Structures are given as structure tokens and as C-alpha cells.
CSV table of C-alpha atoms and ligand atoms in Angstrom, one decimal:
chain,number,residue,atom,x,y,z
A,1,MET,CA,7.9,59.5,26.0
A,2,THR,CA,9.7,58.8,22.9
A,3,SER,CA,7.8,56.5,20.1
A,4,ASP,CA,11.0,54.0,21.6
A,5,ASN,CA,8.6,51.7,23.4
A,6,SER,CA,10.1,48.1,23.1
A,7,VAL,CA,13.1,48.6,25.6
A,8,ALA,CA,15.5,45.4,26.2
A,9,PHE,CA,17.5,45.5,29.6
A,10,ILE,CA,20.4,43.7,30.0
A,11,GLY,CA,22.8,43.6,33.5
A,12,LEU,CA,19.7,42.9,36.5
A,13,GLY,CA,22.1,43.9,39.5
A,14,ALA,CA,21.6,46.0,42.7
A,15,MET,CA,20.8,48.6,40.6
A,16,GLY,CA,19.7,47.3,37.2
A,17,LEU,CA,16.7,45.4,38.7
A,18,PRO,CA,15.1,48.3,40.7
A,19,MET,CA,15.6,50.8,37.5
A,20,ALA,CA,14.0,48.2,35.2
A,21,ALA,CA,11.2,47.7,37.1
A,22,ARG,CA,10.8,52.3,37.7
A,23,LEU,CA,10.4,51.7,33.6
A,24,VAL,CA,7.9,48.4,33.7
A,25,ALA,CA,6.1,50.5,36.8
A,26,THR,CA,5.8,53.5,34.0
A,27,GLY,CA,4.4,51.4,31.6
A,28,VAL,CA,7.3,50.8,29.3
A,29,ALA,CA,7.7,47.2,27.7
A,30,VAL,CA,11.2,45.7,29.8
A,31,ARG,CA,12.7,42.1,28.0
A,32,GLY,CA,15.3,41.6,30.4
A,33,PHE,CA,18.4,39.0,30.7
A,34,ASP,CA,20.7,38.8,33.3
A,35,LEU,CA,23.5,36.2,34.1
A,36,SER,CA,22.1,35.6,36.9
A,37,GLU,CA,18.8,32.7,37.1
A,38,THR,CA,17.4,34.6,40.2
A,39,ALA,CA,18.0,38.4,39.1
A,40,ARG,CA,15.2,37.1,35.8
A,41,ALA,CA,12.9,35.0,38.1
A,42,ASP,CA,13.0,39.2,40.5
A,43,LEU,CA,12.0,40.8,36.1
A,44,THR,CA,9.7,39.0,35.6
A,45,ALA,CA,7.6,38.8,39.6
A,46,ALA,CA,8.5,42.6,38.3
A,47,GLY,CA,5.9,42.6,35.6
A,48,GLY,CA,8.5,42.3,32.5
A,49,GLN,CA,9.8,39.6,30.7
A,50,ALA,CA,13.1,37.9,31.1
A,51,PHE,CA,15.2,35.7,28.3
A,52,PRO,CA,17.4,33.0,28.5
A,53,SER,CA,20.2,35.1,25.7
A,54,PRO,CA,20.7,38.7,25.8
A,55,ALA,CA,20.4,38.2,21.6
A,56,GLU,CA,16.5,37.1,22.4
A,57,ALA,CA,15.8,39.8,24.7
A,58,VAL,CA,16.8,42.4,22.5
A,59,VAL,CA,14.7,41.1,19.4
A,60,GLY,CA,12.5,44.1,17.9
A,61,SER,CA,13.7,46.2,20.7
A,62,ASP,CA,13.8,49.9,19.9
A,63,VAL,CA,16.4,50.4,23.0
A,64,VAL,CA,18.9,48.6,24.5
A,65,VAL,CA,19.8,49.6,27.8
A,66,LEU,CA,22.7,48.1,29.8
A,67,MET,CA,23.8,48.7,33.2
A,68,LEU,CA,26.6,45.4,33.4
A,69,PRO,CA,29.9,46.0,35.6
A,70,ASP,CA,32.5,47.1,33.6
A,71,SER,CA,33.3,48.0,29.6
A,72,THR,CA,34.5,44.3,29.3
A,73,VAL,CA,31.3,43.3,29.7
A,74,VAL,CA,30.1,45.5,27.7
A,75,GLU,CA,31.8,44.6,25.2
A,76,ALA,CA,31.4,40.8,25.1
A,77,VAL,CA,27.5,41.1,25.5
A,78,MET,CA,27.6,43.9,22.8
A,79,ALA,CA,29.4,40.8,20.5
A,80,GLN,CA,26.3,38.6,21.7
A,81,ILE,CA,24.1,40.9,20.6
A,82,ARG,CA,24.3,43.2,17.8
A,83,GLY,CA,23.9,41.0,14.8
A,84,SER,CA,19.8,41.1,16.6
A,85,LEU,CA,19.8,44.6,17.0
A,86,LYS,CA,17.1,46.7,14.4
A,87,PRO,CA,19.1,49.4,12.5
A,88,ALA,CA,18.4,52.1,14.7
A,89,THR,CA,18.2,50.8,17.9
A,90,LEU,CA,19.6,53.6,20.5
A,91,VAL,CA,21.8,51.6,22.5
A,92,ILE,CA,22.3,53.1,26.5
A,93,ASP,CA,25.2,52.0,28.7
A,94,MET,CA,24.4,53.3,32.0
A,95,SER,CA,27.2,50.6,33.1
A,96,SER,CA,30.0,52.6,35.0
A,97,SER,CA,32.2,51.5,31.7
A,98,GLU,CA,35.0,53.4,30.4
A,99,PRO,CA,35.4,56.4,28.4
A,100,LEU,CA,37.8,56.0,25.6
A,101,ARG,CA,36.2,52.3,24.6
A,102,THR,CA,32.6,54.2,24.8
A,103,ARG,CA,33.9,56.1,22.0
A,104,GLN,CA,35.6,53.3,19.9
A,105,LEU,CA,32.1,50.7,20.7
A,106,ALA,CA,30.3,53.7,19.1
A,107,ASP,CA,31.8,54.9,16.3
A,108,ASP,CA,32.4,51.1,15.3
A,109,LEU,CA,28.1,50.5,16.1
A,110,ARG,CA,27.9,53.2,14.1
A,111,THR,CA,30.1,52.5,10.9
A,112,ARG,CA,29.0,48.8,11.1
A,113,GLU,CA,25.6,48.4,11.9
A,114,GLY,CA,24.3,52.1,11.8
A,115,VAL,CA,23.2,51.9,15.5
A,116,ASP,CA,24.1,55.0,18.1
A,117,LEU,CA,25.5,54.2,21.4
A,118,VAL,CA,25.2,57.2,24.2
A,119,ASP,CA,26.7,56.2,27.8
A,120,ALA,CA,24.4,57.0,30.8
A,121,PRO,CA,26.0,56.4,34.0
A,122,VAL,CA,24.5,57.2,37.0
A,123,SER,CA,25.2,58.8,40.3
A,124,GLY,CA,22.5,57.7,43.8
A,125,GLY,CA,22.9,54.7,44.6
A,126,VAL,CA,20.1,52.0,44.8
A,127,LYS,CA,18.4,53.9,47.2
A,128,GLY,CA,18.5,56.7,43.8
A,129,ALA,CA,17.4,53.9,40.9
A,130,ARG,CA,14.3,52.7,43.5
A,131,SER,CA,12.9,56.1,43.9
A,132,GLY,CA,13.7,57.4,40.6
A,133,THR,CA,15.9,59.9,41.3
A,134,LEU,CA,19.5,59.0,39.9
A,135,THR,CA,21.4,62.0,38.4
A,136,ILE,CA,22.0,60.7,34.6
A,137,MET,CA,25.3,62.0,33.0
A,138,VAL,CA,24.5,61.7,29.5
A,139,GLY,CA,27.3,61.6,26.4
A,140,GLY,CA,26.2,61.8,22.7
A,141,GLN,CA,24.9,64.3,20.2
A,142,PRO,CA,22.2,66.4,20.7
A,143,GLY,CA,19.8,64.5,19.0
A,144,GLN,CA,20.5,61.0,20.7
A,145,VAL,CA,20.7,62.3,23.6
A,146,ASP,CA,16.9,63.8,23.0
A,147,ARG,CA,16.1,60.4,22.3
A,148,ALA,CA,17.1,59.2,24.8
A,149,ARG,CA,15.8,61.7,27.8
A,150,GLY,CA,12.1,60.3,27.1
A,151,LEU,CA,13.2,57.1,29.2
A,152,LEU,CA,15.9,58.3,31.2
A,153,GLU,CA,13.5,60.8,32.6
A,154,HIS,CA,11.8,57.7,34.4
A,155,LEU,CA,15.3,57.2,36.5
A,156,GLY,CA,16.1,60.7,37.0
A,157,VAL,CA,17.5,63.9,36.3
A,158,VAL,CA,19.2,63.6,32.6
A,159,LYS,CA,22.7,66.0,32.8
A,160,HIS,CA,23.8,66.4,28.8
A,161,ALA,CA,27.5,66.4,29.9
A,162,GLY,CA,29.1,66.3,26.4
A,163,PRO,CA,30.3,63.6,23.3
A,164,VAL,CA,29.6,60.1,23.5
A,165,GLY,CA,32.2,59.0,26.4
A,166,ALA,CA,31.6,61.7,28.2
A,167,GLY,CA,29.1,60.6,31.1
A,168,HIS,CA,31.4,58.2,31.7
A,169,ALA,CA,34.6,60.3,32.5
A,170,VAL,CA,32.8,62.7,34.9
A,171,LYS,CA,31.2,60.0,36.4
A,172,ALA,CA,34.9,58.3,37.0
A,173,LEU,CA,35.6,61.5,38.3
A,174,ASN,CA,32.7,61.9,40.3
A,175,ASN,CA,33.8,58.3,42.2
A,176,LEU,CA,37.2,59.7,42.1
A,177,LEU,CA,36.3,62.2,44.6
A,178,SER,CA,33.8,60.4,46.4
A,179,ALA,CA,35.7,57.2,47.1
A,180,THR,CA,38.9,60.0,48.2
A,181,HIS,CA,36.3,61.6,50.7
A,182,LEU,CA,35.1,58.5,52.2
A,183,TRP,CA,38.3,57.6,53.2
A,184,VAL,CA,39.7,60.6,54.4
A,185,THR,CA,36.0,60.9,56.0
A,186,SER,CA,36.7,58.2,57.9
A,187,GLU,CA,40.4,59.0,58.8
A,188,ALA,CA,39.5,62.1,60.6
A,189,MET,CA,35.9,60.1,62.2
A,190,LEU,CA,38.8,57.5,63.6
A,191,ALA,CA,40.6,60.3,65.0
A,192,GLY,CA,37.9,62.6,66.7
A,193,GLU,CA,36.8,59.4,67.9
A,194,ARG,CA,39.8,58.3,69.6
A,195,PHE,CA,40.3,61.6,71.1
A,196,GLY,CA,36.7,61.7,73.0
A,197,LEU,CA,34.5,62.8,70.2
A,198,ASP,CA,31.2,61.1,70.1
A,199,PRO,CA,31.0,60.4,66.1
A,200,SER,CA,27.3,61.4,65.9
A,201,VAL,CA,28.6,64.6,67.2
A,202,MET,CA,30.9,64.7,65.1
A,203,LEU,CA,28.9,64.1,61.8
A,204,GLU,CA,26.7,67.0,62.8
A,205,ILE,CA,29.1,69.6,63.2
A,206,PHE,CA,31.1,68.4,59.3
A,207,ASN,CA,26.9,68.4,58.4
A,208,GLY,CA,27.0,71.9,58.9
A,209,SER,CA,30.3,73.1,58.5
A,210,SER,CA,32.8,73.1,55.5
A,211,GLY,CA,34.0,69.6,55.9
A,212,ARG,CA,30.5,67.7,54.5
A,213,SER,CA,30.4,66.0,51.8
A,214,GLY,CA,28.2,62.5,50.0
A,215,SER,CA,30.5,60.4,53.2
A,216,THR,CA,29.1,62.1,56.1
A,217,GLU,CA,26.1,63.3,55.3
A,218,ASN,CA,24.5,59.8,53.6
A,219,LYS,CA,27.7,57.0,53.9
A,220,TRP,CA,28.9,57.3,57.5
A,221,PRO,CA,25.3,58.3,58.9
A,222,ASN,CA,24.3,55.3,57.0
A,223,PHE,CA,26.1,52.6,56.4
A,224,ILE,CA,29.0,53.1,58.9
A,225,LEU,CA,28.0,54.1,62.1
A,226,PRO,CA,25.2,51.7,62.3
A,227,GLY,CA,27.7,49.4,61.1
A,228,THR,CA,25.4,48.2,58.3
A,229,PHE,CA,27.9,48.0,55.3
A,230,ASP,CA,24.7,47.8,53.0
A,231,SER,CA,25.1,50.6,50.5
A,232,GLY,CA,24.6,47.5,47.6
A,233,PHE,CA,27.8,49.3,46.2
A,234,ALA,CA,30.7,47.0,46.3
A,235,LEU,CA,34.0,48.5,46.7
A,236,ARG,CA,35.4,45.7,43.8
A,237,LEU,CA,33.3,49.1,41.3
A,238,MET,CA,33.8,51.8,43.1
A,239,LEU,CA,37.8,50.6,42.3
A,240,LYS,CA,37.8,50.0,39.4
A,241,ASP,CA,35.5,53.7,38.5
A,242,MET,CA,38.4,54.8,40.9
A,243,ARG,CA,41.8,53.5,38.4
A,244,ILE,CA,38.8,54.5,34.9
A,245,ALA,CA,39.4,58.4,36.7
A,246,ALA,CA,43.2,58.1,37.3
A,247,ASP,CA,44.6,56.2,34.1
A,248,LEU,CA,41.9,59.4,32.6
A,249,ALA,CA,44.4,61.7,34.2
A,250,ARG,CA,47.1,60.5,33.2
A,251,GLN,CA,46.4,60.7,29.2
A,252,VAL,CA,45.9,63.9,29.7
A,253,GLY,CA,48.8,64.9,31.6
A,254,LEU,CA,47.7,65.5,34.9
A,255,PRO,CA,48.6,62.7,37.4
A,256,SER,CA,46.3,62.8,40.6
A,257,ALA,CA,49.0,62.6,43.1
A,258,LEU,CA,46.0,62.4,46.1
A,259,GLY,CA,44.0,60.0,44.0
A,260,GLU,CA,46.5,57.7,43.4
A,261,ALA,CA,47.3,57.6,46.9
A,262,ALA,CA,43.7,57.2,47.4
A,263,ILE,CA,43.9,54.0,45.0
A,264,GLU,CA,46.5,52.5,47.1
A,265,GLN,CA,44.8,52.7,50.3
A,266,TRP,CA,41.2,51.3,48.2
A,267,ALA,CA,43.3,48.2,46.7
A,268,ARG,CA,44.9,47.3,50.2
A,269,ALA,CA,41.0,47.0,51.8
A,270,ASP,CA,40.3,45.8,48.8
A,271,GLN,CA,42.4,42.7,49.7
A,272,ARG,CA,41.7,42.4,52.9
A,273,LEU,CA,38.5,42.5,52.5
A,274,GLY,CA,37.7,40.6,49.5
A,275,PRO,CA,35.3,40.2,46.2
A,276,GLY,CA,32.0,40.9,48.3
A,277,ALA,CA,32.7,43.9,49.8
A,278,ASP,CA,30.4,47.0,49.9
A,279,HIS,CA,32.6,50.0,49.7
A,280,THR,CA,31.8,52.1,52.8
A,281,GLU,CA,33.9,49.2,54.2
A,282,VAL,CA,36.8,50.8,53.6
A,283,ALA,CA,36.1,52.1,56.6
A,284,ARG,CA,37.0,49.2,58.7
A,285,CYS,CA,40.6,48.8,56.8
A,286,VAL,CA,41.5,52.5,58.5
A,287,ALA,CA,40.3,52.0,61.9
A,288,ASP,CA,42.7,48.8,61.2
A,289,ARG,CA,45.1,50.7,59.5
A,290,SER,CA,45.3,53.1,62.8
A,291,SER,CA,45.4,50.6,65.3
A,292,PRO,CA,48.8,51.1,67.5
A,293,GLU,CA,51.0,48.7,66.2
A,294,GLN,CA,50.8,45.3,68.0
A,295,PRO,CA,53.0,43.0,68.9
A,296,ASP,CA,54.5,40.0,67.0
A,297,GLN,CA,52.9,37.1,68.9
A,298,SER,CA,54.7,34.7,66.6
A,299,ASP,CA,58.2,32.5,67.4
B,1,NAD,P1,26.2,44.1,40.2
B,1,NAD,O1,26.9,43.4,40.1
B,1,NAD,O2,24.9,44.5,41.0
B,1,NAD,O3,25.2,43.8,38.5
B,1,NAD,C1,25.7,43.5,37.7
B,1,NAD,C2,24.4,42.3,36.9
B,1,NAD,O4,25.3,42.2,35.9
B,1,NAD,C3,25.0,41.7,38.5
B,1,NAD,O5,23.2,41.3,38.1
B,1,NAD,C4,25.2,40.2,37.0
B,1,NAD,O6,25.0,38.9,37.0
B,1,NAD,C5,25.6,40.9,35.7
B,1,NAD,N1,26.0,40.7,34.7
B,1,NAD,C6,27.4,39.8,34.7
B,1,NAD,N2,28.0,39.9,33.5
B,1,NAD,C7,27.3,39.5,32.4
B,1,NAD,C8,26.3,39.6,31.5
B,1,NAD,N3,28.0,38.8,30.6
B,1,NAD,N4,25.7,39.1,30.9
B,1,NAD,C9,24.1,39.3,31.5
B,1,NAD,N5,24.4,39.9,32.6
B,1,NAD,C10,26.3,40.0,33.3
B,1,NAD,O7,26.1,46.0,40.3
B,1,NAD,P2,25.7,47.3,40.1
B,1,NAD,O8,26.0,47.3,41.7
B,1,NAD,O9,24.0,46.6,39.3
B,1,NAD,O10,26.6,48.0,39.0
B,1,NAD,C11,26.5,48.1,37.7
B,1,NAD,C12,27.4,49.3,37.1
B,1,NAD,O11,26.8,50.2,37.7
B,1,NAD,C13,28.6,49.2,37.0
B,1,NAD,O12,29.5,49.3,36.4
B,1,NAD,C14,28.6,50.2,38.7
B,1,NAD,O13,29.6,50.9,38.2
B,1,NAD,C15,27.6,51.4,38.3
B,1,NAD,N6,26.8,51.4,39.6
B,1,NAD,C16,26.7,51.1,40.3
B,1,NAD,C17,25.7,51.7,41.5
B,1,NAD,C18,25.5,51.3,42.6
B,1,NAD,O14,25.1,51.9,44.4
B,1,NAD,N7,25.6,49.9,43.4
B,1,NAD,C19,26.1,53.2,41.7
B,1,NAD,C20,26.0,54.1,40.6
B,1,NAD,C21,26.9,52.7,39.5
């Protein structure tokens, strides 16, 4: 642990709450805020201290951790708290945000407030957040990353991705891969099933073969086959990450043909399933899409 002993944690959702609770369990004094009253009560129950506004939560904190939905919310929260930050506070944005917006925000904070910001998005899901086994992709200068490391190592394995924004870039690209794998895995699983193959046998064979991925090793066996669809990662958040990655690919002049096709399918699934859907529910839309055409029953 560094000398950064007072931590403010903003965003206590599916990921933020178990992460904040882990920090509390390791002896860190966590001051938290979330728009949801229930989330604030859950932090208090876990041993943290909840505050009625983000500005009050960050008072006196050495480090501010953000675990919010996206760049728009991160920027809105930063606008609320920046006047209350101590000089030399370290802000760690663990949300999956947009790399270029993160760079702009970091430049602006450094110039106007003397505050450092590093990006540190994660992979590993709610399970990894609970068990402290996240992969944490950090973007920042080496000295800033070293300062963040002691705290982040309570939450998972730290990988220094490059300068500020690099963590958010690699996170979005990772999720474009993950989502594309999940869609095509679902197509393969459903085609095999319709051919008469046993889904459990198929997964066992894929997992010993070159078709394996996080979708065959984790998502299909744990959330899709049992029909629970409760990974805790929203479809809408995955689609946001896919779009960030596709924008990045376009910006560097290498548009992702397959990635864009996957986004189209995921966007259609999002429209059909609505805002609360878990991302593993896309498998349901693959099944519906591949049903034989039904005759039109309308007049
Ligand atoms: P979530 O929707 O469960 O949590 C977000 C929290 O932010 C909510 O509790 C919400 O009330 C709060 N919030 C929204 N606006 C706010 C504001 N203005 N001020 C304070 N609080 C506000 O989302 P999550 O699944 O915890 O994801 C958080 C981030 O982590 C996202 O960027 C997501 O893409 C990323 N992520 C999620 C997972 C996962 O498995 N759930 C895995 C890796 C990365």
C-alpha cells in the first residue's frame, strides 16, 4: 500500500460495490457515492462511509476511483468534484471510457488543477471484482502507474498498457473481440444443436480445440446453457465498448469489417431486448434470428 490511505469511490454498481468492499476489507478507508440510495446503503453495510454527493465524498481523499458507465458520466462527475479535490490527488478512472476523451480530461485536470488522472479499466466481470482477480489495464506515466499500483493490486493483476488512454483503448478492443466471439460462438452452438449435437459435448470439444474463447469457457457454460443470463454485465455497456473500439479503428484508418458487422447484430439485439438485458442474452437473439421463416399470420 502507498501512503494514499484515503480513497473516494464513485460508482457503486455491479462492479464498483464489490471492488469498494474489497478495499474496505484490506483496511482502506473508503468514502463512497452513487446516485442509487440502495448502493450507498450497501457500501455502509460493507464498512465504507457513504456521502450524499460526490463532492462531499472526495473531500480530503488522496485517491479518487471512478467506476461509472461511460465517458459522459465520468466527465459530468468530474465537473462536480474537481473544485473539491486536494492538489496532487490521483484520479483513477476504472470505467470503460473513451480513450481520446480520457486523454483530454487528463490534460485539462493536470493543467488547471494539478491533478493526475490514469485510466485503469478492468476485465474479469463481477466474479473477478468479488475475488480480487481482475485484469487491470492501466494507462499513464510510469510514476503515476506506480503510485496507483499498491491500491490496484488489492483488486487484481496490474498491466501497464502505455500512456494515458491506452488502458481504455485496449479494453474497448478486448470487448470488441469478446462480443464478436460470443455472437459467432452462439451461431455455432445453435447450428450444432439443430444438427443434433449435444451442447455440453460441443463445449467440451471446443474447449480442447482451437475454437475456444471466453465465450466457450465461461459465458456459454455458466450463463447461457443454464438459462440464467446473469453475468452482471449489461448488453448496453458491451455495445458501448464495441462502438468505442470501432471508432478507434476508423480513426486510425483500419475500419473493422467483422467488428462493424457484429455491432449491427448486437444493436439489433439491444433494440429487441431493451435496457435491462444482460449481455449473455444476445444468444437468445441469435436463436430467434436463425429460426426458419414463420408464415405471416396477419391479414
Ligand atoms: P452498473 O450500471 O452496474 O454501475 C454503474 C453505477 O454508476 C450505477 O450504480 C449507477 O447508479 C452509477 N451512476 C451512474 N451515474 C452516476 C452519477 N452521475 N454519479 C454517481 N453514480 C452514478 O455498471 P457496471 O457493470 O458496474 O460497470 C461500470 C463500468 O465498468 C462500465 O464502464 C462497464 O462498461 C465496465 N465493466 C463492467 C463489467 C461487468 O461485468 N459488469 C466488467 C468490466 C468492465
